[in-house]
CSV table of C-alpha atoms and ligand atoms in Angstrom, one decimal:
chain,number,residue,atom,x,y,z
A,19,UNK,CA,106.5,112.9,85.7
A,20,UNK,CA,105.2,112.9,81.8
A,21,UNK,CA,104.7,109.6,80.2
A,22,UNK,CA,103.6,109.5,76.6
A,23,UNK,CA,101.2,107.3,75.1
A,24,UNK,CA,100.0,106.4,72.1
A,25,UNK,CA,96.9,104.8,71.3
A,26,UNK,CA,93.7,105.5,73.4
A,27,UNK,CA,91.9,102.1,73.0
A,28,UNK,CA,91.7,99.9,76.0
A,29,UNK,CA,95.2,99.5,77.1
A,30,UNK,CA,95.6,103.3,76.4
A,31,UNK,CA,92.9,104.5,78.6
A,32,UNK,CA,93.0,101.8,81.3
A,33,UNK,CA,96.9,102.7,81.7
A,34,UNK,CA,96.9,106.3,81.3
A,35,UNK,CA,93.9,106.4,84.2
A,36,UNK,CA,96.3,104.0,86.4
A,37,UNK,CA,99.2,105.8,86.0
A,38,UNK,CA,97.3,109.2,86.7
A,39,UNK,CA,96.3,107.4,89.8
A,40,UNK,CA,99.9,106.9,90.8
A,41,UNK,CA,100.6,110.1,90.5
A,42,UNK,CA,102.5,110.3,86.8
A,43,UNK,CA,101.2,113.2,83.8
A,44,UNK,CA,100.0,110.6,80.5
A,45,UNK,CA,99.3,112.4,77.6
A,46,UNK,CA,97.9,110.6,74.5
A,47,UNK,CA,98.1,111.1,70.8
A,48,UNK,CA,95.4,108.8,69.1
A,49,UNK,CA,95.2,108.8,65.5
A,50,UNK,CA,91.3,109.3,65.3
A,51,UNK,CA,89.0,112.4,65.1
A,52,UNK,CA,87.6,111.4,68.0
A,53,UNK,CA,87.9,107.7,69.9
A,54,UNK,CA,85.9,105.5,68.0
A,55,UNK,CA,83.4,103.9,70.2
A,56,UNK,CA,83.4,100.9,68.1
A,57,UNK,CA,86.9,99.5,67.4
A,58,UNK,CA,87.3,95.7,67.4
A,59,UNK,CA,84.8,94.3,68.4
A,60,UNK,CA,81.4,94.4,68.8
A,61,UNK,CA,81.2,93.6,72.4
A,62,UNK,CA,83.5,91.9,75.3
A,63,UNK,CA,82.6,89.6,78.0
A,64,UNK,CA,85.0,91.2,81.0
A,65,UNK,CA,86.1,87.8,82.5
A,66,UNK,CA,86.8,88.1,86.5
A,67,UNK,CA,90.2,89.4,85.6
A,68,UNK,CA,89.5,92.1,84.1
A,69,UNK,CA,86.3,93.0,86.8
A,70,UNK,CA,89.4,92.8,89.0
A,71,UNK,CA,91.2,95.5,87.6
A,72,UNK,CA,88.5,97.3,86.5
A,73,UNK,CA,87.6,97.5,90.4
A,74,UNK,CA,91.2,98.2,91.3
A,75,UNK,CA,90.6,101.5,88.9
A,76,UNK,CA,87.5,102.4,91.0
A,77,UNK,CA,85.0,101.5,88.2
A,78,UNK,CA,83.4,98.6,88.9
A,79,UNK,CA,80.1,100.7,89.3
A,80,UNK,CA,79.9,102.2,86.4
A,81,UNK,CA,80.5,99.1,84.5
A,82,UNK,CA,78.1,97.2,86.6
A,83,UNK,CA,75.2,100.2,85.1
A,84,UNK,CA,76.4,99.4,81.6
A,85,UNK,CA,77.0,95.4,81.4
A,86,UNK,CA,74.8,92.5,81.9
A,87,UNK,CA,75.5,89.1,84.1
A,88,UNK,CA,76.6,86.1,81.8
A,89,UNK,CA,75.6,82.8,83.8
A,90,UNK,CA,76.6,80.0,81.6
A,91,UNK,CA,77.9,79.0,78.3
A,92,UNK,CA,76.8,76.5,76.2
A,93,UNK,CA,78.3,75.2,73.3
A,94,UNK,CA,76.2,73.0,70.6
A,95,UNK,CA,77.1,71.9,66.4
A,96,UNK,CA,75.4,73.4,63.4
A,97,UNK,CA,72.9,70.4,63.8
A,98,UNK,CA,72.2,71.6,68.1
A,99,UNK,CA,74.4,68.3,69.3
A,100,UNK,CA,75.1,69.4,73.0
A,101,UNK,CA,79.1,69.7,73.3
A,102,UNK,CA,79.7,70.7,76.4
A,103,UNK,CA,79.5,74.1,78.4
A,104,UNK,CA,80.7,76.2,81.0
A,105,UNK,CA,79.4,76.7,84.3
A,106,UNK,CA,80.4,80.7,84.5
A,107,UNK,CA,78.9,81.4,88.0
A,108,UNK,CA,81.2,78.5,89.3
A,109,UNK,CA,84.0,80.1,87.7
A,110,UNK,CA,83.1,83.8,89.2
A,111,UNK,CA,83.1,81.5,92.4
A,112,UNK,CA,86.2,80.2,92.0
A,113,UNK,CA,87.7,83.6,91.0
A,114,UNK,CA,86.0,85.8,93.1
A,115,UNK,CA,84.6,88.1,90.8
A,116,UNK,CA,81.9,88.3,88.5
A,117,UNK,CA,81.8,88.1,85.0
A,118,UNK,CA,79.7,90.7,82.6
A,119,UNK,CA,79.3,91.5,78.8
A,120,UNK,CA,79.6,94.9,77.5
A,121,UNK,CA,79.2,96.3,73.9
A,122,UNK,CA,82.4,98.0,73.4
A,123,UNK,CA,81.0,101.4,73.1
A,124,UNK,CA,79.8,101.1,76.7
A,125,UNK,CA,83.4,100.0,78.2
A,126,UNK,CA,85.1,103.1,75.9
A,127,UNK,CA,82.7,105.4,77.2
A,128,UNK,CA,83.5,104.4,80.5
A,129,UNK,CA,87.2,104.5,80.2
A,130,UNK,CA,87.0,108.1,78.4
A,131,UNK,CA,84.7,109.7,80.8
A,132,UNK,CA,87.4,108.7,83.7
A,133,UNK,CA,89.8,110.1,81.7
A,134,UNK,CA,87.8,113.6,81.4
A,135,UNK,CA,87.5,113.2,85.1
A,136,UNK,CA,91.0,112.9,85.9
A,137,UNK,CA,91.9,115.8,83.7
A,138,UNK,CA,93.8,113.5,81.1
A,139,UNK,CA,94.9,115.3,78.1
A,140,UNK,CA,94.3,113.0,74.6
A,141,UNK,CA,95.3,114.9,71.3
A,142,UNK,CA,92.7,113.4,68.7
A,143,UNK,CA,94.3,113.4,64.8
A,144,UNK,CA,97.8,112.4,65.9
A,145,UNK,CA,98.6,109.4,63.6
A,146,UNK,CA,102.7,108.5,64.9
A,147,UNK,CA,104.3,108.3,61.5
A,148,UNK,CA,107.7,107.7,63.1
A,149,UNK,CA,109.5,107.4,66.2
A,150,UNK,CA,113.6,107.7,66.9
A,151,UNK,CA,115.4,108.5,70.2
A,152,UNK,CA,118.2,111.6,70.0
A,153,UNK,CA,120.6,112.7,72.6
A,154,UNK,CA,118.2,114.5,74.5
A,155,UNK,CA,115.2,111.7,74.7
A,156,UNK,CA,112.6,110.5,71.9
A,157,UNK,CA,111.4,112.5,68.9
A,158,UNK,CA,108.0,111.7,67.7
A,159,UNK,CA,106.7,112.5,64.5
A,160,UNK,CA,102.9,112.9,63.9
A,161,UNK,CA,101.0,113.4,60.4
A,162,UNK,CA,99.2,116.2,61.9
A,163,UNK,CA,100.8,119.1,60.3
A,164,UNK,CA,103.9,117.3,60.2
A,165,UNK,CA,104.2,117.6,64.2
A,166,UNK,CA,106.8,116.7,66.1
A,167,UNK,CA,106.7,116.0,69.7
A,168,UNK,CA,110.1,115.0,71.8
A,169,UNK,CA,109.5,113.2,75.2
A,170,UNK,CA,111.6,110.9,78.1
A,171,UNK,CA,109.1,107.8,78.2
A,172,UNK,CA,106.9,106.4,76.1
A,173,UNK,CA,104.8,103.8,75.9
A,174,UNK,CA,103.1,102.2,72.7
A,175,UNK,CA,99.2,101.3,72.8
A,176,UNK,CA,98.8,101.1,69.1
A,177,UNK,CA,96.6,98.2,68.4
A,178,UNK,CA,97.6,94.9,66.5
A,179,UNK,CA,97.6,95.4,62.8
A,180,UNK,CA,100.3,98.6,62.3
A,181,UNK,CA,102.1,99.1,65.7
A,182,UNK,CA,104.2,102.3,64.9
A,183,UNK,CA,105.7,100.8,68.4
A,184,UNK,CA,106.0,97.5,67.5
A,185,UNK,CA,108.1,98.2,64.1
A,186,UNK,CA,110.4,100.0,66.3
A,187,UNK,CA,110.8,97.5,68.8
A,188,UNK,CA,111.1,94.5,66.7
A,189,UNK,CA,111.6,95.7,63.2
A,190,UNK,CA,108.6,94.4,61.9
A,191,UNK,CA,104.9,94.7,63.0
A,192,UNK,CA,103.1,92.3,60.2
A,193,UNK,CA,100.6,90.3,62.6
A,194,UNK,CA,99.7,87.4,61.3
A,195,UNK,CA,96.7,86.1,59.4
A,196,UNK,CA,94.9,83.3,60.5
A,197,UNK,CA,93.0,81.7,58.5
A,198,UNK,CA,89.5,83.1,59.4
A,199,UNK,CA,86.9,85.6,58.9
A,200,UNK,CA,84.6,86.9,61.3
A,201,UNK,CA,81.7,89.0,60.5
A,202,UNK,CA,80.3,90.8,64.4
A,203,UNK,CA,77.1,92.3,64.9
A,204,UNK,CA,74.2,93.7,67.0
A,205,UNK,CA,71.1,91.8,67.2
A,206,UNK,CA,67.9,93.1,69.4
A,207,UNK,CA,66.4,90.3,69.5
A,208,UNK,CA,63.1,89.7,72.1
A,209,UNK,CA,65.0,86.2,72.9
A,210,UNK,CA,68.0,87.5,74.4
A,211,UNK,CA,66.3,90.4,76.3
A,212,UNK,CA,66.5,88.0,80.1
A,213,UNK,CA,68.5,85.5,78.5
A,214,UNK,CA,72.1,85.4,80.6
A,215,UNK,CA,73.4,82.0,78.5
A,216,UNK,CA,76.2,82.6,76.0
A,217,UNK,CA,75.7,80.7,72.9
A,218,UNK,CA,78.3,79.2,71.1
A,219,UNK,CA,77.5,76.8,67.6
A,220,UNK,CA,80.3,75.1,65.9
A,221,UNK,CA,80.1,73.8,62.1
A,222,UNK,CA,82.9,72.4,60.2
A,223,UNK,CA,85.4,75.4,59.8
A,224,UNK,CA,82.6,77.2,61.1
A,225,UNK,CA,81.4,79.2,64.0
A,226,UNK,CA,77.9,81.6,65.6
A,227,UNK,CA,78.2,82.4,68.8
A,228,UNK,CA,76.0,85.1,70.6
A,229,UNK,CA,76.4,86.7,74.3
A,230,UNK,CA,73.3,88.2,75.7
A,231,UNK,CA,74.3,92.2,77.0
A,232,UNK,CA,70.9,93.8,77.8
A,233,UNK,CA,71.6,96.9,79.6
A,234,UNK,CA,68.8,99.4,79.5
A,235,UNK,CA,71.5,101.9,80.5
A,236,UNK,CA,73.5,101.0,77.4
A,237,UNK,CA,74.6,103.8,75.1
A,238,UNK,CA,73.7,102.6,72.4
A,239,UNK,CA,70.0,101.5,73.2
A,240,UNK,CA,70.2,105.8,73.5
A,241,UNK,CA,71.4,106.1,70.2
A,242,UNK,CA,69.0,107.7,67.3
A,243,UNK,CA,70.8,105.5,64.1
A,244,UNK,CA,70.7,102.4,66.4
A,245,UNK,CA,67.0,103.0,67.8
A,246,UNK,CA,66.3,99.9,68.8
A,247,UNK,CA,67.3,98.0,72.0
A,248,UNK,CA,70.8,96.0,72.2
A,249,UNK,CA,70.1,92.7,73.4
A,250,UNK,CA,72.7,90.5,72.3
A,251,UNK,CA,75.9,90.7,70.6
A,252,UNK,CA,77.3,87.7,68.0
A,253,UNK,CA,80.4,86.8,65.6
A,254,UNK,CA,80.3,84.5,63.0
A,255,UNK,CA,83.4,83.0,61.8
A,256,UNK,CA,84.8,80.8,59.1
A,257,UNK,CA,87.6,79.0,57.5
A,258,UNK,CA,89.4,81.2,54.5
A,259,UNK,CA,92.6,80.2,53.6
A,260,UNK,CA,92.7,83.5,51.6
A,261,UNK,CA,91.5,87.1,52.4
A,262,UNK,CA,88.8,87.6,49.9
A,263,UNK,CA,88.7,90.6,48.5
A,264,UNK,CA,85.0,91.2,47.4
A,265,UNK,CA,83.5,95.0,48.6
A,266,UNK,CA,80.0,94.1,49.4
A,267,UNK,CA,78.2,96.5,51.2
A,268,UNK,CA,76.6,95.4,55.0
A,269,UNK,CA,73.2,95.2,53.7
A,270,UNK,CA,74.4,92.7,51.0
A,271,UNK,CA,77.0,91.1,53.6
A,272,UNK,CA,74.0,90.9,55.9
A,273,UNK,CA,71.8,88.8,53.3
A,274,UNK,CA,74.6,86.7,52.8
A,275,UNK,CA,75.1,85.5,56.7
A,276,UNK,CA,71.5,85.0,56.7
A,277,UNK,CA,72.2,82.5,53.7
A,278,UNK,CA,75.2,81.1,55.0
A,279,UNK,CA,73.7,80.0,58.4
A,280,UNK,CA,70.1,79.3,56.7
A,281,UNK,CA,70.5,75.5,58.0
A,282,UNK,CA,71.3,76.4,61.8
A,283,UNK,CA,69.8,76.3,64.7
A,284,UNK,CA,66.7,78.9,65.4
A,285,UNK,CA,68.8,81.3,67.6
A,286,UNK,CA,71.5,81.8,65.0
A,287,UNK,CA,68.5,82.8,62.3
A,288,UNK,CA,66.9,85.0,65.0
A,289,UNK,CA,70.2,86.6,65.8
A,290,UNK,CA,70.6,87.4,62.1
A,291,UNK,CA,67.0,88.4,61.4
A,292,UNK,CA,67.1,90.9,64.5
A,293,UNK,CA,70.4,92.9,63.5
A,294,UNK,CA,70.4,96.4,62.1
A,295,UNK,CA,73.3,95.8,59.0
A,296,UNK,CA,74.9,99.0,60.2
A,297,UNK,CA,76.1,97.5,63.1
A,298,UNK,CA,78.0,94.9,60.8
A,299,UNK,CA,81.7,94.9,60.7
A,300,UNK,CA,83.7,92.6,58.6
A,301,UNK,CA,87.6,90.8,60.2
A,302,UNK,CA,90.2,89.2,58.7
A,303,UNK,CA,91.4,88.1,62.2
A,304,UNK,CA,95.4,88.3,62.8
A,305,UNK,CA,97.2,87.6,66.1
A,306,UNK,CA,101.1,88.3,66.8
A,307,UNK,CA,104.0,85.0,67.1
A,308,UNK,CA,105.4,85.6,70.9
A,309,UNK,CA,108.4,87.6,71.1
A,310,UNK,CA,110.1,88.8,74.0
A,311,UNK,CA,110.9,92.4,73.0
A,312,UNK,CA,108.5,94.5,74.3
A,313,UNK,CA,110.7,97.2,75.6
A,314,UNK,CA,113.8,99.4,75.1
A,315,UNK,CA,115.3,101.8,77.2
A,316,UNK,CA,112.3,104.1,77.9
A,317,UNK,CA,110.3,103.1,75.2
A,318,UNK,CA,107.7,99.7,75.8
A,319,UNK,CA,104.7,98.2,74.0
A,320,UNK,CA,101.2,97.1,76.0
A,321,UNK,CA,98.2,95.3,75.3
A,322,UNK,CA,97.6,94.0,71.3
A,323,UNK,CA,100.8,95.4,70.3
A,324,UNK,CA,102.7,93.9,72.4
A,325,UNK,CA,100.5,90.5,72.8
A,326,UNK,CA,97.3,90.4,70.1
A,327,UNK,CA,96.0,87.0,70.9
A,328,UNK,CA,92.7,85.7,68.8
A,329,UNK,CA,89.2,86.3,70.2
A,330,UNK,CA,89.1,82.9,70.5
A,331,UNK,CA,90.9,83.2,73.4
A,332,UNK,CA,88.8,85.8,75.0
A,333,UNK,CA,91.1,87.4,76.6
A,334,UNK,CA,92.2,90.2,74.4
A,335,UNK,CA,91.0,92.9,76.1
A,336,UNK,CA,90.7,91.6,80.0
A,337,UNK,CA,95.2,91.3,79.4
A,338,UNK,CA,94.6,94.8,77.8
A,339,UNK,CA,93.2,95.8,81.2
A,340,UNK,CA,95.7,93.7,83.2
A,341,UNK,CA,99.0,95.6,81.5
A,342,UNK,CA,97.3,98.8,83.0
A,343,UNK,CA,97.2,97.3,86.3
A,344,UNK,CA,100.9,95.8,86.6
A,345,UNK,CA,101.9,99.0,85.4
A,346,UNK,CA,100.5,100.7,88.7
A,347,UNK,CA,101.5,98.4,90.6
A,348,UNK,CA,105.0,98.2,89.2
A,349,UNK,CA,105.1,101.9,89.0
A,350,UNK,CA,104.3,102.0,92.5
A,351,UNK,CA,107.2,100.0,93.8
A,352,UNK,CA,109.4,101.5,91.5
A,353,UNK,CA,109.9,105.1,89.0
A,354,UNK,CA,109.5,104.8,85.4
A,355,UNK,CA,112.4,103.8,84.0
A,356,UNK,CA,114.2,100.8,82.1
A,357,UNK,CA,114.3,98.7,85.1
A,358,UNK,CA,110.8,98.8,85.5
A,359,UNK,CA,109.7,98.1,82.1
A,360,UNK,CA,112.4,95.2,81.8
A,361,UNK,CA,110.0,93.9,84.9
A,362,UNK,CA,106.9,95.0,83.4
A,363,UNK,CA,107.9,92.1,80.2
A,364,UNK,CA,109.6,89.7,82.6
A,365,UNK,CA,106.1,89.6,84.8
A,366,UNK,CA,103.4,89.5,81.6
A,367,UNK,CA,104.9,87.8,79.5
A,368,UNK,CA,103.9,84.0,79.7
A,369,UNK,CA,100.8,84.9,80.4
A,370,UNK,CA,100.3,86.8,77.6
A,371,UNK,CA,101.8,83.9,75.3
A,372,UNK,CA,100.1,81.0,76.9
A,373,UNK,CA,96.6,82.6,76.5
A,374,UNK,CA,97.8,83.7,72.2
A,375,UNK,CA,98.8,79.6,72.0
A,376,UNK,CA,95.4,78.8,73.6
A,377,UNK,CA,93.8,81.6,71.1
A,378,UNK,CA,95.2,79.6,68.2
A,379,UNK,CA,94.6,75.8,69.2
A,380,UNK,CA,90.6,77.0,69.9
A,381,UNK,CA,90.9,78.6,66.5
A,382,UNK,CA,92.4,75.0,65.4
A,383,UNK,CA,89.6,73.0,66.1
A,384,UNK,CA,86.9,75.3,65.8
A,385,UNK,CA,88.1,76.8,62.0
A,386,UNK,CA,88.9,73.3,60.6
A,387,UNK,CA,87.5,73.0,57.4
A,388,UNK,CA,87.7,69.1,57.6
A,389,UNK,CA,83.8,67.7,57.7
A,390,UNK,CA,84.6,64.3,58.9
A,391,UNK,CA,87.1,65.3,61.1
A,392,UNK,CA,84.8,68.1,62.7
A,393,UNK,CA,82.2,65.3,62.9
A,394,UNK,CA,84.3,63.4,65.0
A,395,UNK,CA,85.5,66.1,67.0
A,396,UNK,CA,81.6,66.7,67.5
A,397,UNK,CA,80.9,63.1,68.9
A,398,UNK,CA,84.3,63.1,71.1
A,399,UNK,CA,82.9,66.4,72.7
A,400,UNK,CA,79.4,65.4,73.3
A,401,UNK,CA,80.4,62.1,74.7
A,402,UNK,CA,83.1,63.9,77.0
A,403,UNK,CA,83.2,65.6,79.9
A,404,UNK,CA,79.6,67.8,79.9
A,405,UNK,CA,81.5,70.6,81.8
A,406,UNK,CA,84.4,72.8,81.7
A,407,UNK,CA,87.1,72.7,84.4
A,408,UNK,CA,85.6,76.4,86.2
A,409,UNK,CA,88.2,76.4,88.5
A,410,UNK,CA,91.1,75.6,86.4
A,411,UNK,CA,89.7,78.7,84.2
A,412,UNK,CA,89.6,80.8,87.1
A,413,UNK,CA,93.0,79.9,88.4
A,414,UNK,CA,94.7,80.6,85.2
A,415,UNK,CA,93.1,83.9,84.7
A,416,UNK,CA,93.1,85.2,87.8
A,417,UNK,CA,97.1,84.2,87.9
A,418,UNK,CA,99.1,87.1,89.3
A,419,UNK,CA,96.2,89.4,90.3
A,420,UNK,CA,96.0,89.7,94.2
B,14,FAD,C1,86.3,90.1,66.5
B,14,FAD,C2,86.9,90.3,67.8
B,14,FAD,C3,86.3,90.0,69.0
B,14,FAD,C4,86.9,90.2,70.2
B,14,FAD,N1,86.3,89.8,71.3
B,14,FAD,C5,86.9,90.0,72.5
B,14,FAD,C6,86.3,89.6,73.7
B,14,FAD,O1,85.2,89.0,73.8
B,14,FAD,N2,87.0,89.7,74.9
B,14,FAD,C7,88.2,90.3,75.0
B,14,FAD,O2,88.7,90.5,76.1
B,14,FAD,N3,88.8,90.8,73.8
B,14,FAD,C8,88.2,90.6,72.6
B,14,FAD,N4,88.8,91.0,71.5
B,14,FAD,C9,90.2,91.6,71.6
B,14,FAD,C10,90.1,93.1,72.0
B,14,FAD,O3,89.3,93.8,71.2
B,14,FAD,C11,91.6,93.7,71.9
B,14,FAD,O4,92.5,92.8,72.5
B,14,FAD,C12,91.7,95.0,72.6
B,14,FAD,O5,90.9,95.9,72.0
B,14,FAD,C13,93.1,95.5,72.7
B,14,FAD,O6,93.2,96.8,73.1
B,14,FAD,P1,94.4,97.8,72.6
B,14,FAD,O7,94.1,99.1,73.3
B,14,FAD,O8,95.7,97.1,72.8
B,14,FAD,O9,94.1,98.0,71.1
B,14,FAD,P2,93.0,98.8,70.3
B,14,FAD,O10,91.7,98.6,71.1
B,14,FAD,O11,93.0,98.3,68.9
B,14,FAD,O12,93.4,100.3,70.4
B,14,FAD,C14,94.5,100.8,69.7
B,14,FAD,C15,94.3,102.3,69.6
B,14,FAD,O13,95.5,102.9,69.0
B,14,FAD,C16,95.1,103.8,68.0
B,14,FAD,N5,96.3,103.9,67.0
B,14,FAD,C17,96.7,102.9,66.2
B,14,FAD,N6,97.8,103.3,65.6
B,14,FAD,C18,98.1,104.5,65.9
B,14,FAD,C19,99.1,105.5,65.6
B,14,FAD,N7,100.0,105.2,64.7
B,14,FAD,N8,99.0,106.7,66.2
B,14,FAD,C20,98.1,107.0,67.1
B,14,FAD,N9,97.1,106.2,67.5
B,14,FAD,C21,97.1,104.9,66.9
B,14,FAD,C22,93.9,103.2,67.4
B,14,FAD,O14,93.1,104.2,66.7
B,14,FAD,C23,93.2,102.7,68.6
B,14,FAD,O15,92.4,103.7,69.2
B,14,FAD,C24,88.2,90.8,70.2
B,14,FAD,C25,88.9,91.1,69.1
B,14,FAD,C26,88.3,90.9,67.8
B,14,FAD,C27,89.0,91.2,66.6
């Protein structure tokens, strides 16, 4: 049986290779020339639910060639005030898998070179302009050449800022702005190169934070523009009530970071001072409200479309990965059809929407543009509990996986 998707980021690819798996025929349209290996994101840690599925896909080895262990996390303010941490090999205890960063060019390539494998056919220029359903099934319409394409089931990978899908399904697809800016980057600096502690500063509506990925199999420690060697990815972050709308370019945006974060700790300046300024890439960063209406009939929305939470819940694309894998399973117990798509929402969805609310009240406190009351949010966490609850962590994401 054909299934149509459109999109081939993570929730594309993961679910097109799970549902070739069960058995089914995907076929993508993706509106690029040719997947970018960049998207959102400069990099991903893959919690232990996403090394779940990504095991359950049969490619935890090849990620394990092209990601690097991530031991602890430790979380300081501008002025390197411990807050607290995270014990992250206590939480891979408690969760029973490990957890590893990636760059995100490394985790595409992964995802598109099983694709190849499994003979998955992705048509590259198809932008879906339009989507209705007729007598006879669903008639897509695609900007190249004016294409139209009619198919029985379809399901809608198309990101978080313009879901084609998710106007469709809900009338509108506006996500919603809030309220800060991150700047992401590459950095090779010498520090990070056996370092396996994620970083994480806080300021007053302000925020660093840098995750170690050395991988000398990385793709991009290959690449001629990007000679050098990837040893740490970062995101800066701050308040903006507005989206400015100055066009700098990245050497200038560059320059400017190194300003901004002139007063914090060392590893913030040697993250900044060790970064190519092509590997910039500037975010106005949106989520989506929780709704319910993911699907109709044989039509349904995955992964940001259907739940973009913010990356400060980390989680964006480990649920990506986890919609691929209830889809095989429900897929499995049950054809495509209504019923199982009805399911497929019924299953993910408070999960999805308690990890977006958790995504905005860690954007809260860290993007609050209030000095005094970030200073006292600073003393209440470094005279609090030193550690995270691991296991808690691990229970909630790990919730429904077995
Ligand atoms: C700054 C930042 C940092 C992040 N960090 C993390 C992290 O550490 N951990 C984590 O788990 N998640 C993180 N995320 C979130 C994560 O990147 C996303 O949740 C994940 O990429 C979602 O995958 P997706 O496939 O749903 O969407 P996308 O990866 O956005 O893919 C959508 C695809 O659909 C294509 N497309 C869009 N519209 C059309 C159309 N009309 N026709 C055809 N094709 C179309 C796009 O070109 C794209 O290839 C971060 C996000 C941001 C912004």
């Amino acid at each position: 049986m054909s299934v149509t998707i459109i999109g081939s980021g993570v929730a594309g690819l993961a679910s097109a290779i799970a549902l070739k798996q069960q058995g089914f025929e995907p076929l993508i349209f993706e509106r690029t020339s040719e997947q970018s290996t960049t998207g959102i994101g400069a990099g991903i840690v893959l919690w232990p639910n996403a090394m779940f599925v990504l095991e359950q896909l049969g490619l935890l080895n090849k990620i394990l060639k092209v990601s690097a262990p991530v031991k602890r996390m430790r979380r300081f303010n501008h002025l390197n005030l411990a807050l607290n941490s995270m014990d992250i090999e206590a939480l891979n205890l408690a969760a029973g898998f490990t957890s590893r960063s990636i760059l995100r060019a490394d985790l595409m390539a992964v995802l598109q070179a099983e694709a190849r494998a499994l003979d998955i056919k992705i048509h590259y220029n198809h932008e879906l302009t339009d989507l209705a359903e007729t007598s006879s099934g669903i008639r897509l319409s695609f900007n190249h050449s004016h294409s139209i394409y009619n198919c029985q089931t379809l399901i809608g990978a198309d990101g978080r800022m313009k879901s084609t899908l998710r106007k469709f399904l809900l009338g509108d697809n506006a996500p919603v702005y809030q309220k800060f800016i991150n700047v992401i980057g590459i950095s090779n600096h010498i520090s990070y190169r056996s370092s396996q502690d994620v970083l994480d500063y806080w300021g007053a509506g302000a925020r660093f934070g840098i995750v170690p990925v050395n991988s000398e199999s990385s793709s991009i420690n290959n690449s001629p523009e990007l000679a050098s060697q990837a040893n740490a990815y970062w995101a800066a972050g701050w308040y903006s009530a507005e989206k400015d709308s100055a066009a700098i370019d990245s050497q200038q945006l560059l320059n400017s970071l190194k300003e901004q974060f002139k007063n914090w700790p060392a590893p913030v300046k040697q993250a900044l001072l060790a970064t190519d300024h092509n590997t910039l890439k500037k975010l106005y960063i949106h989520d989506h409200t929780p709704d319910e209406r993911w699907s109709k009939g044989n039509i349904l929305m995955i992964g940001d479309a259907a739940h973009a939470a913010l990356p400060t819940s980390g989680q964006g694309a480990c649920q990506a990965l986890e919609d691929a894998w209830w889809l095989a399973k429900i897929t499995a117990e049950q054809e495509i059809s209504p019923e199982a798509f009805t399911r497929f929402s019924a299953v993910r969805q408070s999960k999805t929407k308690a990890i977006t609310q958790s995504g905005r009240a860690m954007a809260r406190t860290i993007f609050n543009p209030d000095t005094e009351a970030c200073k006292i949010r600073d003393i209440n966490l470094s005279q609090g509990p030193q550690s995270a609850d691991s296991t808690a962590i691990a229970n909630f994401w790990m919730q429904g996986l077995a």
